[in-house]
Amino acid sequence: MKTIFDETVRIQLIDRIETLNKNSVALWGKMNLYQMLKHCRIYEEMMLGKNKYQRVFLGRLFGKMALKEFTQDESPIKQKTPTLNQLKVKEKSGDIESERKKWVALLNEYANPPKHEIVHSFFGKLSHEQVGQLVYKHTDHHLRQFNV
């Protein structure tokens, strides 16, 4: 399973992020480029333990089962997977370059990841290995969404 903790994988993802430009359009979903970049930045802040969110009720019920499904194989995240409310970006426009740089900087932090426990707002407590896999899959999902 690919992981953000693998330097080669991380570099490949960042190279893909760098190919995004103001003309990049989503193949599916409701987010535009700015919203996706900011969403991914907010997600990384959660996965690095910089922001903490309350567990959602459905996550308490189904989080562990869903986590197992998300981390059992290399298959991409499904296109219609819902976005957690805490990670939705409402503003339609903003500084694309600034969000891209912030996202890349956060991804680079996985070279020396935090040692503290990460609690995902849907999945709950995550192991180091699960963090690596989920971050890879989430990043890959949104880059596929924008055809890169």
Short mmCIF file of N, CA, C and O in Angstrom, two decimals, residues 29-81:
data_model
loop_
_atom_site.label_atom_id
_atom_site.label_comp_id
_atom_site.label_asym_id
_atom_site.label_seq_id
_atom_site.Cartn_x
_atom_site.Cartn_y
_atom_site.Cartn_z
N GLY A 29 -17.59 16.01 -9.08
CA GLY A 29 -17.72 16.70 -7.81
C GLY A 29 -18.10 18.16 -7.96
O GLY A 29 -18.28 18.66 -9.07
N LYS A 30 -18.22 18.83 -6.81
CA LYS A 30 -18.69 20.21 -6.77
C LYS A 30 -17.59 21.24 -6.54
O LYS A 30 -17.82 22.43 -6.69
N MET A 31 -16.40 20.79 -6.16
CA MET A 31 -15.33 21.74 -5.84
C MET A 31 -14.65 22.28 -7.08
O MET A 31 -14.41 21.55 -8.03
N ASN A 32 -14.32 23.58 -7.02
CA ASN A 32 -13.44 24.13 -8.05
C ASN A 32 -12.00 23.98 -7.54
O ASN A 32 -11.76 23.44 -6.46
N LEU A 33 -11.04 24.43 -8.32
CA LEU A 33 -9.63 24.24 -7.97
C LEU A 33 -9.29 24.86 -6.62
O LEU A 33 -8.66 24.22 -5.77
N TYR A 34 -9.68 26.10 -6.40
CA TYR A 34 -9.37 26.77 -5.13
C TYR A 34 -9.95 25.98 -3.96
O TYR A 34 -9.27 25.73 -2.96
N GLN A 35 -11.21 25.56 -4.07
CA GLN A 35 -11.86 24.83 -2.99
C GLN A 35 -11.15 23.51 -2.71
O GLN A 35 -10.98 23.12 -1.55
N MET A 36 -10.73 22.83 -3.76
CA MET A 36 -10.02 21.56 -3.58
C MET A 36 -8.68 21.77 -2.88
O MET A 36 -8.33 21.05 -1.94
N LEU A 37 -7.93 22.78 -3.32
CA LEU A 37 -6.63 23.04 -2.70
C LEU A 37 -6.79 23.37 -1.21
O LEU A 37 -6.06 22.84 -0.37
N LYS A 38 -7.75 24.23 -0.90
CA LYS A 38 -7.96 24.61 0.50
C LYS A 38 -8.48 23.42 1.31
O LYS A 38 -8.05 23.21 2.45
N HIS A 39 -9.39 22.65 0.73
CA HIS A 39 -9.90 21.44 1.39
C HIS A 39 -8.74 20.51 1.75
O HIS A 39 -8.66 20.00 2.87
N CYS A 40 -7.85 20.29 0.80
CA CYS A 40 -6.72 19.39 1.04
C CYS A 40 -5.77 19.96 2.08
O CYS A 40 -5.23 19.22 2.92
N ARG A 41 -5.58 21.27 2.09
CA ARG A 41 -4.75 21.90 3.12
C ARG A 41 -5.36 21.69 4.50
O ARG A 41 -4.69 21.30 5.46
N ILE A 42 -6.67 21.89 4.62
CA ILE A 42 -7.35 21.71 5.90
C ILE A 42 -7.27 20.25 6.35
O ILE A 42 -7.05 19.95 7.52
N TYR A 43 -7.42 19.34 5.39
CA TYR A 43 -7.31 17.91 5.69
C TYR A 43 -5.92 17.58 6.24
O TYR A 43 -5.79 16.87 7.23
N GLU A 44 -4.87 18.10 5.60
CA GLU A 44 -3.51 17.83 6.07
C GLU A 44 -3.30 18.38 7.46
O GLU A 44 -2.62 17.76 8.29
N GLU A 45 -3.85 19.56 7.74
CA GLU A 45 -3.72 20.12 9.09
C GLU A 45 -4.34 19.18 10.12
O GLU A 45 -3.79 19.01 11.21
N MET A 46 -5.47 18.55 9.76
CA MET A 46 -6.09 17.59 10.67
C MET A 46 -5.20 16.35 10.82
O MET A 46 -4.96 15.88 11.93
N MET A 47 -4.72 15.85 9.70
CA MET A 47 -3.94 14.60 9.72
C MET A 47 -2.56 14.79 10.37
O MET A 47 -1.95 13.82 10.81
N LEU A 48 -2.09 16.00 10.44
CA LEU A 48 -0.83 16.29 11.13
C LEU A 48 -1.06 16.69 12.59
O LEU A 48 -0.11 16.99 13.32
N GLY A 49 -2.33 16.71 13.01
CA GLY A 49 -2.66 17.04 14.39
C GLY A 49 -2.67 18.52 14.70
O GLY A 49 -2.72 18.91 15.86
N LYS A 50 -2.64 19.37 13.69
CA LYS A 50 -2.64 20.81 13.90
C LYS A 50 -4.05 21.33 14.21
O LYS A 50 -4.20 22.32 14.90
N ASN A 51 -5.07 20.70 13.65
CA ASN A 51 -6.46 21.02 13.91
C ASN A 51 -7.16 19.75 14.36
O ASN A 51 -6.95 18.69 13.79
N LYS A 52 -8.00 19.89 15.36
CA LYS A 52 -8.77 18.75 15.86
C LYS A 52 -10.25 19.08 15.72
O LYS A 52 -10.67 20.20 15.96
N TYR A 53 -11.01 18.07 15.32
CA TYR A 53 -12.45 18.22 15.15
C TYR A 53 -13.16 17.15 15.97
O TYR A 53 -12.64 16.06 16.17
N GLN A 54 -14.36 17.47 16.39
CA GLN A 54 -15.19 16.50 17.10
C GLN A 54 -15.50 15.33 16.18
O GLN A 54 -15.69 15.51 14.98
N ARG A 55 -15.57 14.14 16.73
CA ARG A 55 -15.99 12.96 15.96
C ARG A 55 -17.44 13.16 15.55
O ARG A 55 -18.27 13.57 16.36
N VAL A 56 -17.74 12.86 14.29
CA VAL A 56 -19.12 12.93 13.82
C VAL A 56 -19.85 11.67 14.26
O VAL A 56 -19.25 10.61 14.42
N PHE A 57 -21.15 11.80 14.48
CA PHE A 57 -21.95 10.69 15.00
C PHE A 57 -21.83 9.45 14.13
O PHE A 57 -21.61 8.34 14.62
N LEU A 58 -21.98 9.61 12.81
CA LEU A 58 -21.89 8.45 11.91
C LEU A 58 -20.51 7.80 11.97
O LEU A 58 -20.39 6.59 11.81
N GLY A 59 -19.50 8.61 12.21
CA GLY A 59 -18.15 8.06 12.35
C GLY A 59 -18.02 7.19 13.57
O GLY A 59 -17.33 6.17 13.55
N ARG A 60 -18.69 7.58 14.65
CA ARG A 60 -18.66 6.76 15.86
C ARG A 60 -19.32 5.41 15.61
O ARG A 60 -18.93 4.40 16.18
N LEU A 61 -20.34 5.41 14.74
CA LEU A 61 -21.05 4.16 14.44
C LEU A 61 -20.31 3.30 13.40
O LEU A 61 -20.23 2.09 13.55
N PHE A 62 -19.82 3.95 12.34
CA PHE A 62 -19.30 3.20 11.19
C PHE A 62 -17.84 3.48 10.86
O PHE A 62 -17.31 2.94 9.90
N GLY A 63 -17.19 4.34 11.63
CA GLY A 63 -15.84 4.76 11.31
C GLY A 63 -14.82 3.65 11.18
O GLY A 63 -14.05 3.59 10.22
N LYS A 64 -14.79 2.74 12.14
CA LYS A 64 -13.80 1.66 12.10
C LYS A 64 -14.03 0.73 10.92
O LYS A 64 -13.08 0.28 10.28
N MET A 65 -15.29 0.46 10.60
CA MET A 65 -15.61 -0.39 9.46
C MET A 65 -15.19 0.30 8.15
O MET A 65 -14.58 -0.31 7.28
N ALA A 66 -15.47 1.58 8.05
CA ALA A 66 -15.09 2.34 6.86
C ALA A 66 -13.57 2.45 6.74
O ALA A 66 -13.02 2.34 5.64
N LEU A 67 -12.90 2.63 7.86
CA LEU A 67 -11.43 2.72 7.86
C LEU A 67 -10.83 1.44 7.29
O LEU A 67 -9.90 1.49 6.48
N LYS A 68 -11.37 0.31 7.71
CA LYS A 68 -10.87 -0.97 7.20
C LYS A 68 -11.02 -1.03 5.69
O LYS A 68 -10.11 -1.45 4.97
N GLU A 69 -12.17 -0.58 5.18
CA GLU A 69 -12.40 -0.58 3.74
C GLU A 69 -11.42 0.36 3.02
O GLU A 69 -10.89 0.02 1.97
N PHE A 70 -11.17 1.52 3.59
CA PHE A 70 -10.28 2.51 2.97
C PHE A 70 -8.83 2.05 2.95
O PHE A 70 -8.06 2.47 2.09
N THR A 71 -8.43 1.22 3.91
CA THR A 71 -7.02 0.86 4.03
C THR A 71 -6.73 -0.59 3.66
O THR A 71 -5.60 -1.04 3.85
N GLN A 72 -7.69 -1.30 3.12
CA GLN A 72 -7.45 -2.72 2.83
C GLN A 72 -6.75 -2.95 1.50
O GLN A 72 -6.14 -3.99 1.31
N ASP A 73 -6.84 -2.02 0.56
CA ASP A 73 -6.19 -2.23 -0.73
C ASP A 73 -5.83 -0.89 -1.38
O ASP A 73 -6.11 0.16 -0.84
N GLU A 74 -5.20 -0.98 -2.53
CA GLU A 74 -4.71 0.21 -3.23
C GLU A 74 -5.77 0.91 -4.07
O GLU A 74 -5.48 1.92 -4.69
N SER A 75 -7.00 0.38 -4.10
CA SER A 75 -8.00 1.00 -4.96
C SER A 75 -8.25 2.44 -4.56
O SER A 75 -8.24 2.78 -3.38
N PRO A 76 -8.48 3.32 -5.56
CA PRO A 76 -8.72 4.73 -5.26
C PRO A 76 -10.02 4.93 -4.48
O PRO A 76 -10.92 4.08 -4.53
N ILE A 77 -10.12 6.05 -3.82
CA ILE A 77 -11.36 6.43 -3.14
C ILE A 77 -12.44 6.64 -4.20
O ILE A 77 -12.18 7.23 -5.25
N LYS A 78 -13.63 6.19 -3.91
CA LYS A 78 -14.74 6.31 -4.85
C LYS A 78 -15.10 7.77 -5.08
O LYS A 78 -15.02 8.60 -4.17
N GLN A 79 -15.52 8.07 -6.30
CA GLN A 79 -15.82 9.45 -6.70
C GLN A 79 -16.91 10.11 -5.86
O GLN A 79 -16.86 11.29 -5.62
N LYS A 80 -17.89 9.39 -5.43
CA LYS A 80 -19.02 10.00 -4.73
C LYS A 80 -18.90 9.91 -3.21
O LYS A 80 -19.89 10.05 -2.50
N THR A 81 -17.70 9.71 -2.72
CA THR A 81 -17.48 9.67 -1.28
C THR A 81 -17.75 11.07 -0.71
O THR A 81 -17.19 12.05 -1.18
#
